[in-house]
Amino acid sequence: MAANIYIGEILENEEIQEDCFLMKVKTAPSFQNPLPGQFVMIRIAGLNDPFLSRPISIYSFSRNENYCVIELLYRVVGKGTQIMAGLIEDSQVEINGPLGNGFNIQSVKENIVIVSGGIGIAPLSLLIEYLRQRDDCSSSEMIIYPGFQSASAVIGLDKMQKLCRNITVCTDDGTLGNKGFVTQIFQKDMKKYTPENTSLYACGPKEMLKALAKILHNTKFDCQVSLEERMACGTGACVGCAVAVKDKQGDPAYKRVCADGPVFNLTDIIWE
Amino acid sequence: MKTKTSPHMAVNLGRLKLNNPVMTASGTFGYGEEYAGYVDLNKLGAIVVKGLSLKPRLGNPPPRIMETTGGMLNAVGLQNIGVDAFIEEKLPFLRQYDAAVIANIYGETYDEFKKVAKKLSSANGVHALEVNISCPNVKKGGVSFGTDPKIAATITRMVKDETGLPVIVKLTPNVTDIAAIAEAVEKAGADALSLINTLTGMSVDLKTRRPHLKNITGGLSGPAIKPVALRMVWQVVRRVSVPVIGIGGIMTAQDALEFLILGAKAVQIGTANFVNPRATMDVVEGIKQYLAENKIKDINEIIGTFQP
């Protein structure tokens, strides 16, 4: 248990796309290196409304001798993120993290296929960054399917392009790249991959993950997905962020997105 | 930052002796492990663990929580690993610490309350039981046990018959006269009372015109309920002679002191743990600081000193 509470100082908090912000937070060097897929609970120091902290996945991370920089890519969806978006340089935030279990990347196959929807690109970006630095992945082919609603909603693509060449951008309305849902475009390409040679990772809206689950149903593909849920504590105590999954015996159980996840095997998730 | 004149913080709740009056509230601190990285568990008066039932409980379908102004609603539905798994997997961890371990128990039937109480009584490392007759999210026959003085008293008596441990009964605020329930469970043998549990509430999604919680209703907690909790503690301490533990919206030492001054012998910190994992430590240190500043040597000197 190496997560802890840190005071963060905002270096940058920029609207990079309508309602999407990139926040760079400087914090103490004792902040543990996060694994891709991990998140932080962030709250505005001294503010009690909104009452709860907000869970945001880590988009990028760097450190030097004197401090760490945590980058958070987030979308304004409600009161909490609205207030976050208004924070200016040098404002203080409280950061609890890194929290949760990241993607399991102990063994990576020849093809690393990544499917993202909207802001779901954030934790996957850290994953790509991380895998790119790993020697044992240098021979793997990385193929990325970033999906967005339209060209005007594209985020995080520039960073991906720096890290990876094989990118198939999809937009629902066809204003950029392939027209259609990212899951449909991925499905068309599926014959290129086999379960034996492919590591599959995804993050995005529930409907997208549901569609992906349908596509992969009755195939042998393993797909790790990072989920998002409303949380109170982020540490596993409140059991508020429940997701229905099949346990080892195949029986339904509620797992905590924060402490048991946020990364789950797609096939384990029980959709409503 | 202890000084030589560190005030005396120990309190006695009848037979239950605590190093200080600060406990965690059930359901907000897991089984202790979840916060061990943030909090020195030795410095807590007691850890009240997440409610335990005879068999593991799945809990309610999500969404289970919703933020509200100054608080939150939850309808977790007592998801827990069951009493046997608690004793086997969680209790050994908790035994390492100085903090008293209080097992919060829940049953759907009288018999389940009895069986859970019995199992915990013979387990090494449990210092007291807290009987949850008040969870608003789990109902049997449409009524929560804690709203009926007769049923509340019956459960209390049954648990008492099964255990030699001190029995704390946790009361629901969702009643007309909480003092009447308090008197009934005191008469039935409760060693202490803890109050309040959450207030039943709702929240509506304007987009869908549906409830934010799948369970429709949930328990409101957080600073929004503190004034209600204070009022109820005040009503109860005047009517019973057993120790009362104050719960409800405590975020800071100042909040805790309000309960202590009213006559609560101890306090539980609940929802505050979610927003500040170190809340319990801040409260302990803050109380000490208040006592030192006011030249009070012993916490017991301020308990029940309220002047209406």
Coordinates of C-alpha atoms in Angstrom, one line a residue:
Chain A
M1 CA 0.0 0.0 0.0
A2 CA 2.1 2.8 -1.2
A3 CA -0.6 5.3 -2.1
N4 CA -0.7 8.4 0.0
I5 CA -2.0 11.9 0.2
Y6 CA 0.1 14.6 -1.5
I7 CA -0.2 18.3 -1.9
G8 CA -0.1 19.1 -5.6
E9 CA 0.7 22.4 -7.2
I10 CA -0.9 23.1 -10.6
L11 CA 1.7 23.9 -13.3
E12 CA -0.8 24.0 -16.2
N13 CA -4.5 23.5 -16.6
E14 CA -5.3 24.0 -20.2
E15 CA -8.5 23.4 -22.3
I16 CA -7.1 21.4 -25.1
Q17 CA -10.5 20.6 -26.7
E18 CA -14.0 21.7 -25.9
D19 CA -14.7 20.6 -22.3
C20 CA -11.5 18.6 -22.2
F21 CA -8.6 19.7 -20.0
L22 CA -5.0 18.7 -19.5
M23 CA -3.9 19.4 -15.9
K24 CA -0.2 19.1 -15.0
V25 CA 0.4 18.8 -11.2
K26 CA 3.7 19.0 -9.5
T27 CA 4.0 16.9 -6.4
A28 CA 6.6 15.5 -4.0
P29 CA 9.2 13.1 -5.3
S30 CA 7.9 10.5 -2.8
F31 CA 4.9 10.0 -5.0
Q32 CA 5.2 6.4 -6.3
N33 CA 5.7 5.7 -10.0
P34 CA 2.2 4.9 -11.2
L35 CA 1.4 1.8 -13.3
P36 CA -0.6 2.4 -16.4
G37 CA -4.3 2.2 -15.5
Q38 CA -3.9 3.6 -12.0
F39 CA -5.7 6.8 -10.9
V40 CA -5.6 9.5 -8.3
M41 CA -8.4 11.0 -6.2
I42 CA -8.1 14.7 -6.6
R43 CA -9.7 17.4 -4.4
I44 CA -9.3 21.1 -4.2
A45 CA -7.5 21.9 -1.0
G46 CA -9.8 23.5 1.6
L47 CA -13.0 23.1 -0.4
N48 CA -15.9 21.1 0.9
D49 CA -18.3 21.6 -2.0
P50 CA -18.2 19.4 -4.0
F51 CA -17.9 17.1 -1.1
L52 CA -16.2 14.1 -2.6
S53 CA -12.8 13.8 -4.3
R54 CA -12.8 13.0 -8.0
P55 CA -11.2 9.9 -9.5
I56 CA -9.1 10.7 -12.6
S57 CA -6.8 8.3 -14.3
I58 CA -3.2 9.1 -14.8
Y59 CA -2.4 10.3 -18.4
S60 CA 1.3 10.8 -18.1
F61 CA 3.9 10.9 -15.4
S62 CA 7.5 12.1 -15.1
R63 CA 9.9 12.9 -12.4
N64 CA 13.2 14.5 -11.7
E65 CA 15.3 14.7 -8.5
N66 CA 13.2 17.3 -7.0
Y67 CA 9.6 16.6 -7.9
C68 CA 7.1 14.5 -9.9
V69 CA 4.7 15.8 -12.5
I70 CA 1.3 14.0 -12.8
E71 CA -0.7 14.7 -16.0
L72 CA -4.4 14.3 -15.9
L73 CA -6.5 14.4 -19.0
Y74 CA -10.2 15.0 -18.0
R75 CA -13.5 15.9 -19.4
V76 CA -15.9 18.3 -17.6
V77 CA -18.9 16.3 -16.8
G78 CA -20.3 17.8 -13.6
K79 CA -19.7 20.1 -10.7
G80 CA -16.4 18.7 -9.6
T81 CA -14.7 18.7 -12.9
Q82 CA -16.2 22.1 -13.7
I83 CA -14.4 23.5 -10.6
M84 CA -11.2 21.6 -11.5
A85 CA -11.3 23.2 -14.9
G86 CA -11.4 26.7 -13.3
L87 CA -8.2 26.2 -11.3
I88 CA -5.4 28.4 -12.3
E89 CA -1.6 27.9 -12.2
D90 CA -0.2 27.6 -8.6
S91 CA -3.5 26.5 -7.1
Q92 CA -3.2 23.7 -4.7
V93 CA -5.0 20.3 -5.0
E94 CA -4.8 17.3 -2.7
I95 CA -3.8 14.1 -4.5
N96 CA -4.4 10.7 -3.1
G97 CA -2.6 8.0 -5.1
P98 CA -1.6 6.2 -7.1
L99 CA -4.7 4.1 -6.6
G100 CA -6.1 0.9 -8.0
N101 CA -4.5 -1.9 -10.0
G102 CA -3.1 -1.0 -13.4
F103 CA -3.1 -3.1 -16.5
N104 CA -1.5 -6.5 -16.3
I105 CA 1.5 -6.2 -18.6
Q106 CA 3.7 -8.9 -17.3
S107 CA 3.7 -10.7 -20.6
V108 CA 2.9 -8.9 -23.7
K109 CA 2.3 -10.6 -27.1
E110 CA 3.5 -9.8 -30.6
N111 CA 0.5 -7.5 -31.3
I112 CA -0.5 -4.9 -28.8
V113 CA -3.9 -3.7 -29.8
I114 CA -5.5 -0.8 -28.1
V115 CA -9.1 0.4 -28.5
S116 CA -10.1 3.7 -27.0
G117 CA -13.3 5.8 -26.9
G118 CA -13.2 9.5 -26.2
I119 CA -11.5 10.4 -22.9
G120 CA -10.8 6.7 -22.5
I121 CA -7.6 7.4 -24.3
A122 CA -6.1 8.8 -21.1
P123 CA -5.0 5.7 -19.2
L124 CA -4.2 3.9 -22.5
S125 CA -1.7 6.7 -23.4
L126 CA 0.2 6.0 -20.2
L127 CA 0.1 2.3 -21.1
I128 CA 1.6 3.0 -24.6
E129 CA 4.2 5.2 -23.1
Y130 CA 5.1 2.6 -20.6
L131 CA 5.3 -0.3 -23.1
R132 CA 7.3 1.8 -25.5
Q133 CA 10.0 2.1 -22.9
R134 CA 10.1 -1.6 -22.2
D135 CA 12.8 -3.6 -24.0
D136 CA 10.8 -6.8 -24.2
C137 CA 8.1 -4.9 -26.2
S138 CA 10.4 -3.5 -28.8
S139 CA 9.6 -6.3 -31.2
S140 CA 5.8 -6.1 -30.6
E141 CA 3.7 -4.3 -33.1
M142 CA 1.5 -1.7 -31.5
I143 CA -1.8 -1.0 -33.2
I144 CA -4.1 1.7 -31.9
Y145 CA -7.8 2.4 -32.6
P146 CA -8.7 5.7 -31.1
G147 CA -12.4 6.5 -31.5
F148 CA -14.1 9.9 -31.0
Q149 CA -17.5 11.3 -31.7
S150 CA -16.2 13.7 -34.3
A151 CA -13.0 15.6 -35.4
S152 CA -13.9 18.4 -33.0
A153 CA -13.7 15.9 -30.1
V154 CA -10.3 14.5 -30.8
I155 CA -8.0 14.5 -27.8
G156 CA -4.6 13.0 -27.0
L157 CA -3.9 12.0 -30.5
D158 CA -0.8 14.0 -30.9
K159 CA 0.9 12.2 -28.1
M160 CA -0.2 8.9 -29.5
Q161 CA 1.3 9.8 -32.9
K162 CA 4.6 10.5 -31.3
L163 CA 4.6 7.1 -29.7
C164 CA 3.1 4.9 -32.4
R165 CA 2.8 4.7 -36.2
N166 CA 0.0 2.3 -36.6
I167 CA -3.0 4.4 -35.7
T168 CA -6.5 3.9 -37.1
V169 CA -8.5 7.0 -36.1
C170 CA -12.3 6.6 -36.1
T171 CA -15.0 9.1 -35.7
D172 CA -18.7 8.4 -35.3
D173 CA -19.6 11.0 -37.9
G174 CA -16.6 10.4 -40.2
T175 CA -15.2 13.9 -39.8
L176 CA -11.8 12.4 -39.2
G177 CA -10.4 9.0 -40.2
N178 CA -12.7 6.1 -40.6
K179 CA -16.4 6.7 -40.2
G180 CA -18.1 4.5 -37.7
F181 CA -17.9 3.3 -34.1
V182 CA -14.4 2.4 -33.2
T183 CA -15.6 -1.1 -32.2
Q184 CA -17.0 -1.6 -35.8
I185 CA -13.7 -0.6 -37.3
F186 CA -11.8 -2.8 -35.0
Q187 CA -14.1 -5.7 -35.8
K188 CA -13.4 -5.3 -39.5
D189 CA -9.6 -5.7 -38.8
M190 CA -10.0 -8.6 -36.4
K191 CA -9.0 -11.3 -38.8
K192 CA -5.5 -9.8 -38.7
Y193 CA -5.1 -10.9 -35.1
T194 CA -5.3 -14.1 -33.3
P195 CA -5.9 -14.6 -29.6
E196 CA -2.5 -16.3 -29.3
N197 CA -0.5 -13.4 -30.7
T198 CA -2.5 -10.4 -29.5
S199 CA -2.7 -8.4 -26.2
L200 CA -5.8 -6.4 -26.2
Y201 CA -6.5 -3.3 -24.1
A202 CA -9.5 -1.0 -24.1
C203 CA -11.0 2.0 -22.3
G204 CA -14.0 4.1 -23.2
P205 CA -17.7 4.6 -22.5
K206 CA -19.8 1.8 -21.2
E207 CA -21.7 1.4 -24.5
M208 CA -18.4 1.0 -26.3
L209 CA -17.1 -1.6 -23.9
K210 CA -20.4 -3.5 -24.1
A211 CA -20.1 -3.5 -27.9
L212 CA -16.6 -4.8 -27.7
A213 CA -17.7 -7.5 -25.3
K214 CA -20.3 -8.6 -27.8
I215 CA -17.7 -8.7 -30.6
L216 CA -15.3 -10.7 -28.5
H217 CA -17.9 -13.0 -27.1
N218 CA -17.2 -16.6 -28.0
T219 CA -13.7 -15.8 -29.2
K220 CA -10.6 -16.6 -27.2
F221 CA -9.3 -13.0 -27.1
D222 CA -8.4 -11.7 -23.7
C223 CA -9.2 -8.0 -23.3
Q224 CA -8.3 -5.9 -20.3
V225 CA -10.5 -2.9 -19.9
S226 CA -10.3 0.1 -17.5
L227 CA -13.6 1.1 -16.0
E228 CA -15.0 4.3 -14.7
E229 CA -17.4 4.7 -11.9
R230 CA -18.6 7.3 -9.3
M231 CA -16.4 6.8 -6.2
A232 CA -16.4 8.2 -2.7
C233 CA -13.2 6.9 -1.2
G234 CA -11.0 5.4 -4.0
T235 CA -9.4 3.1 -1.5
G236 CA -11.9 0.2 -1.3
A237 CA -13.6 1.2 1.9
C238 CA -17.0 2.6 0.8
V239 CA -17.8 -0.2 -1.7
G240 CA -19.7 2.5 -3.6
C241 CA -18.1 1.9 -7.1
A242 CA -19.5 -1.6 -7.6
V243 CA -19.3 -3.4 -10.9
A244 CA -21.0 -6.8 -11.4
V245 CA -18.4 -9.5 -12.5
K246 CA -18.2 -13.2 -12.6
D247 CA -16.0 -14.5 -9.8
K248 CA -13.6 -17.5 -10.0
Q249 CA -16.5 -19.9 -9.7
G250 CA -18.5 -18.0 -12.4
D251 CA -20.9 -16.7 -9.8
P252 CA -21.9 -13.1 -9.9
A253 CA -20.2 -10.8 -7.4
Y254 CA -19.8 -7.0 -7.0
K255 CA -16.2 -5.9 -7.3
R256 CA -14.9 -2.4 -6.4
V257 CA -13.8 -0.5 -9.4
C258 CA -11.3 1.4 -7.2
A259 CA -9.6 -1.3 -5.3
D260 CA -10.3 -4.5 -7.3
G261 CA -9.9 -2.6 -10.6
P262 CA -10.2 -0.3 -12.3
V263 CA -8.8 -2.8 -14.8
F264 CA -10.9 -5.9 -15.3
N265 CA -11.0 -8.7 -17.8
L266 CA -13.7 -7.8 -20.3
T267 CA -15.2 -11.3 -20.3
D268 CA -15.7 -11.2 -16.5
I269 CA -17.9 -8.2 -16.6
I270 CA -21.7 -8.8 -16.3
W271 CA -23.5 -6.2 -18.4
E272 CA -27.0 -5.2 -17.4
Chain B
M1 CA 4.3 16.4 18.1
K2 CA 3.6 15.2 21.5
T3 CA 4.4 17.5 24.4
K4 CA 5.2 16.6 27.9
T5 CA 1.7 17.8 29.0
S6 CA -0.1 15.6 26.5
P7 CA -3.7 15.3 27.9
H8 CA -5.1 12.1 29.1
M9 CA -7.3 10.7 26.3
A10 CA -8.5 7.3 27.6
V11 CA -12.2 6.8 28.0
N12 CA -14.2 4.0 29.5
L13 CA -17.5 2.9 27.9
G14 CA -18.5 0.7 30.7
R15 CA -16.2 -2.4 30.4
L16 CA -14.9 -1.3 27.1
K17 CA -11.7 0.7 27.6
L18 CA -10.4 2.9 24.8
N19 CA -7.1 4.7 24.5
N20 CA -9.0 7.6 23.1
P21 CA -12.5 8.4 22.1
V22 CA -12.1 8.3 18.4
M23 CA -13.4 5.3 16.5
T24 CA -14.1 4.6 12.9
A25 CA -17.7 4.2 11.8
S26 CA -18.8 0.9 10.4
G27 CA -18.8 0.7 6.6
T28 CA -16.4 3.6 6.2
F29 CA -13.1 2.0 7.1
G30 CA -13.4 -1.4 5.5
Y31 CA -11.6 -3.9 7.7
G32 CA -8.8 -1.5 8.7
E33 CA -6.4 -2.7 6.0
E34 CA -7.8 -0.2 3.5
Y35 CA -6.5 2.7 5.6
A36 CA -3.4 1.2 7.1
G37 CA -1.2 3.1 4.6
Y38 CA -2.7 6.4 5.7
V39 CA -3.4 6.0 9.4
D40 CA -1.4 4.6 12.3
L41 CA -4.1 2.1 13.4
N42 CA -2.5 2.0 16.9
K43 CA -3.6 5.6 17.4
L44 CA -7.3 4.9 17.0
G45 CA -9.5 4.3 20.0
A46 CA -11.3 1.6 18.2
I47 CA -11.9 0.2 14.7
V48 CA -15.5 -0.6 14.0
V49 CA -15.4 -2.9 11.0
K50 CA -17.8 -3.1 8.1
G51 CA -21.1 -4.8 9.0
L52 CA -20.9 -8.6 9.2
S53 CA -23.6 -11.0 8.4
L54 CA -23.8 -14.8 8.8
K55 CA -23.3 -15.4 5.1
P56 CA -21.4 -13.2 2.6
R57 CA -23.8 -10.6 1.1
L58 CA -23.7 -9.5 -2.5
G59 CA -25.0 -6.0 -1.7
N60 CA -27.2 -3.8 -3.9
P61 CA -26.8 -3.3 -7.6
P62 CA -25.1 -0.1 -8.7
P63 CA -25.2 2.9 -8.8
R64 CA -24.8 2.8 -5.1
I65 CA -23.6 6.3 -4.2
M66 CA -24.4 9.9 -5.0
E67 CA -22.8 13.0 -3.9
T68 CA -25.1 15.6 -2.2
T69 CA -24.6 19.0 -0.8
G70 CA -22.4 18.5 2.2
G71 CA -22.6 14.8 2.1
M72 CA -23.5 11.7 0.1
L73 CA -26.1 9.1 -0.3
N74 CA -25.2 5.4 -0.2
A75 CA -27.2 2.2 -0.8
V76 CA -24.4 -0.4 -0.6
G77 CA -26.7 -2.9 1.0
L78 CA -24.2 -4.3 3.5
Q79 CA -22.0 -6.1 1.0
N80 CA -19.6 -8.1 3.1
I81 CA -17.5 -11.2 3.2
G82 CA -19.5 -12.9 6.0
V83 CA -18.5 -13.5 9.6
D84 CA -16.4 -16.6 9.0
A85 CA -14.2 -15.0 6.4
F86 CA -13.8 -12.0 8.6
I87 CA -12.6 -14.1 11.5
E88 CA -10.3 -16.1 9.3
E89 CA -8.9 -13.5 6.9
K90 CA -9.3 -10.1 8.5
L91 CA -9.1 -10.4 12.2
P92 CA -5.5 -11.6 12.4
F93 CA -4.5 -8.4 10.7
L94 CA -6.5 -6.3 13.2
R95 CA -5.1 -8.1 16.2
Q96 CA -1.7 -6.6 15.6
Y97 CA -2.9 -3.2 16.6
D98 CA -3.6 -1.4 19.9
A99 CA -7.0 -0.1 18.7
A100 CA -10.0 -2.0 20.1
V101 CA -11.8 -4.0 17.4
I102 CA -15.5 -3.7 17.4
A103 CA -17.4 -6.0 15.1
N104 CA -20.6 -4.5 13.6
I105 CA -23.1 -7.2 13.1
Y106 CA -26.2 -7.6 11.1
G107 CA -28.8 -10.3 10.6
E108 CA -31.9 -10.7 8.5
T109 CA -33.5 -12.8 11.2
Y110 CA -33.2 -13.0 15.0
D111 CA -31.4 -16.3 14.5
E112 CA -28.8 -14.7 12.2
F113 CA -28.1 -12.0 14.8
K114 CA -27.6 -14.7 17.4
K115 CA -25.3 -16.9 15.3
V116 CA -23.1 -14.0 14.2
A117 CA -22.8 -12.8 17.8
K118 CA -21.9 -16.2 19.0
K119 CA -19.2 -16.8 16.3
L120 CA -17.5 -13.4 17.1
S121 CA -17.6 -14.0 20.8
S122 CA -15.4 -16.9 20.6
A123 CA -13.0 -15.2 18.1
N124 CA -9.7 -13.9 19.5
G125 CA -9.4 -10.2 19.1
V126 CA -12.9 -8.8 19.1
H127 CA -13.5 -6.4 22.0
A128 CA -17.1 -5.5 21.5
L129 CA -20.1 -6.0 19.2
E130 CA -22.0 -3.2 17.6
V131 CA -25.5 -4.4 16.6
N132 CA -26.8 -2.8 13.5
I133 CA -30.5 -2.7 13.8
S134 CA -30.7 0.4 11.7
C135 CA -29.4 -0.1 8.2
P136 CA -31.8 1.7 6.0
N137 CA -30.8 -0.1 2.8
V138 CA -31.6 -3.6 3.9
K139 CA -35.2 -4.3 5.0
K140 CA -37.1 -7.3 6.0
G141 CA -40.8 -7.1 5.7
G142 CA -40.6 -3.5 4.8
V143 CA -39.5 -2.2 8.2
S144 CA -36.0 -1.8 9.5
F145 CA -35.7 -3.5 12.9
G146 CA -34.5 -0.4 14.6
T147 CA -37.7 1.6 14.2
D148 CA -39.7 -0.7 16.5
P149 CA -38.7 -0.5 20.2
K150 CA -40.0 -4.0 20.9
I151 CA -38.0 -5.6 18.0
A152 CA -35.0 -3.5 18.9
A153 CA -35.1 -4.7 22.5
T154 CA -35.6 -8.3 21.4
I155 CA -32.6 -8.3 19.2
T156 CA -30.5 -6.6 22.0
R157 CA -31.6 -9.3 24.5
M158 CA -30.9 -12.1 22.1
V159 CA -27.4 -10.8 21.3
K160 CA -26.7 -10.3 25.0
D161 CA -27.6 -13.9 25.7
E162 CA -25.1 -15.1 23.1
T163 CA -22.1 -13.1 24.1
G164 CA -20.0 -12.0 27.1
L165 CA -18.6 -9.0 25.0
P166 CA -19.9 -5.5 25.6
V167 CA -22.9 -4.9 23.3
I168 CA -23.3 -1.5 21.6
V169 CA -26.6 -1.0 19.8
K170 CA -26.5 1.4 16.8
L171 CA -29.6 3.4 16.4
T172 CA -31.4 4.7 13.3
P173 CA -32.4 8.4 13.1
N174 CA -35.4 7.4 10.9
V175 CA -37.8 7.4 13.8
T176 CA -40.1 9.8 15.5
D177 CA -38.7 9.3 19.0
I178 CA -35.1 8.0 19.1
A179 CA -35.0 8.3 22.9
A180 CA -37.8 5.7 23.2
I181 CA -35.8 3.2 21.2
A182 CA -32.7 4.1 23.3
E183 CA -34.6 3.4 26.5
A184 CA -36.0 0.1 25.2
V185 CA -32.6 -1.3 24.2
E186 CA -30.9 0.0 27.4
K187 CA -33.6 -1.9 29.4
A188 CA -32.9 -5.0 27.3
G189 CA -29.3 -4.9 28.4
A190 CA -27.3 -2.8 25.9
D191 CA -24.0 -1.8 27.3
A192 CA -23.7 1.3 25.1
L193 CA -25.5 3.0 22.3
S194 CA -24.1 4.5 19.1
L195 CA -26.0 7.0 17.1
I196 CA -26.9 8.1 14.5
N197 CA -26.9 5.8 11.4
T198 CA -27.7 7.5 8.1
L199 CA -30.8 9.4 7.3
T200 CA -32.9 8.0 4.5
G201 CA -32.8 10.2 1.5
M202 CA -33.1 10.5 -2.3
S203 CA -31.7 12.2 -5.3
V204 CA -33.3 12.6 -8.8
D205 CA -31.5 12.7 -12.1
L206 CA -32.9 15.5 -14.2
K207 CA -31.9 14.0 -17.5
T208 CA -33.6 10.7 -17.0
R209 CA -36.1 11.7 -14.3
R210 CA -35.0 8.6 -12.5
P211 CA -33.3 8.1 -9.1
H212 CA -29.5 8.5 -9.0
L213 CA -29.4 5.3 -6.9
K214 CA -30.6 2.0 -8.3
N215 CA -32.1 1.3 -4.8
I216 CA -34.1 4.6 -5.2
T217 CA -33.4 5.6 -1.6
G218 CA -30.1 5.7 0.3
G219 CA -28.6 6.7 3.5
L220 CA -27.4 10.3 3.8
S221 CA -24.2 10.9 5.6
G222 CA -21.6 13.6 5.9
P223 CA -21.5 17.0 7.5
A224 CA -25.0 17.8 6.3
I225 CA -26.4 15.5 9.0
K226 CA -24.3 16.7 12.0
P227 CA -26.9 19.0 13.5
V228 CA -29.5 16.3 13.4
A229 CA -27.0 13.9 15.0
L230 CA -26.2 16.3 17.7
R231 CA -29.9 16.9 18.5
M232 CA -30.5 13.2 18.7
V233 CA -27.5 12.5 20.9
W234 CA -28.7 15.3 23.2
Q235 CA -32.1 13.7 23.4
V236 CA -30.7 10.3 24.2
V237 CA -28.0 11.2 26.7
R238 CA -30.7 12.7 28.9
R239 CA -32.8 9.6 28.9
V240 CA -30.3 6.8 29.3
S241 CA -27.4 6.1 31.7
V242 CA -25.4 3.8 29.4
P243 CA -22.5 5.4 27.5
V244 CA -23.4 7.0 24.2
I245 CA -21.2 7.1 21.1
G246 CA -21.8 10.1 18.9
I247 CA -21.8 9.6 15.1
G248 CA -22.9 11.9 12.3
G249 CA -21.0 14.2 10.0
I250 CA -17.9 14.6 12.1
M251 CA -15.2 16.0 9.9
T252 CA -12.9 17.8 12.4
A253 CA -11.9 17.8 16.0
Q254 CA -14.3 20.7 16.6
D255 CA -17.2 18.5 15.3
A256 CA -16.1 15.7 17.6
L257 CA -15.9 18.0 20.6
E258 CA -19.4 19.1 20.1
F259 CA -20.6 15.6 20.6
L260 CA -18.4 15.0 23.6
I261 CA -19.5 18.2 25.3
L262 CA -23.1 17.1 24.8
G263 CA -22.3 13.9 26.7
A264 CA -21.2 11.4 24.1
K265 CA -18.3 9.3 25.7
A266 CA -16.8 8.6 22.3
V267 CA -17.3 9.4 18.6
Q268 CA -17.2 7.6 15.3
I269 CA -15.7 9.1 12.2
G270 CA -17.4 7.9 9.1
T271 CA -17.8 9.6 5.7
A272 CA -14.9 11.9 6.6
N273 CA -12.6 9.0 6.0
F274 CA -13.6 9.0 2.3
V275 CA -12.6 12.6 1.7
N276 CA -9.7 12.6 4.0
P277 CA -8.2 9.2 4.7
R278 CA -6.3 10.7 7.7
A279 CA -9.5 12.3 9.2
T280 CA -9.3 10.1 12.3
M281 CA -5.8 11.1 13.1
D282 CA -6.6 14.8 12.5
V283 CA -9.5 14.5 15.0
V284 CA -7.3 12.8 17.6
E285 CA -4.6 15.4 17.3
G286 CA -7.1 18.2 17.2
I287 CA -8.8 17.1 20.3
K288 CA -5.5 16.9 22.1
Q289 CA -4.6 20.4 20.9
Y290 CA -8.0 21.8 22.1
L291 CA -7.5 20.2 25.5
A292 CA -4.0 21.5 25.8
E293 CA -5.0 25.0 24.7
N294 CA -7.8 25.1 27.3
K295 CA -5.6 23.6 30.0
I296 CA -7.8 20.5 30.3
K297 CA -5.7 17.6 31.5
D298 CA -8.3 14.8 30.9
I299 CA -10.8 14.4 28.1
N300 CA -13.3 13.1 30.6
E301 CA -13.4 16.6 32.1
I302 CA -15.2 18.0 29.2
I303 CA -17.6 15.1 28.4
G304 CA -21.2 16.0 29.3
T305 CA -20.4 19.6 30.3
F306 CA -23.0 21.0 27.9
Q307 CA -25.0 23.9 29.5
P308 CA -28.4 24.3 27.9

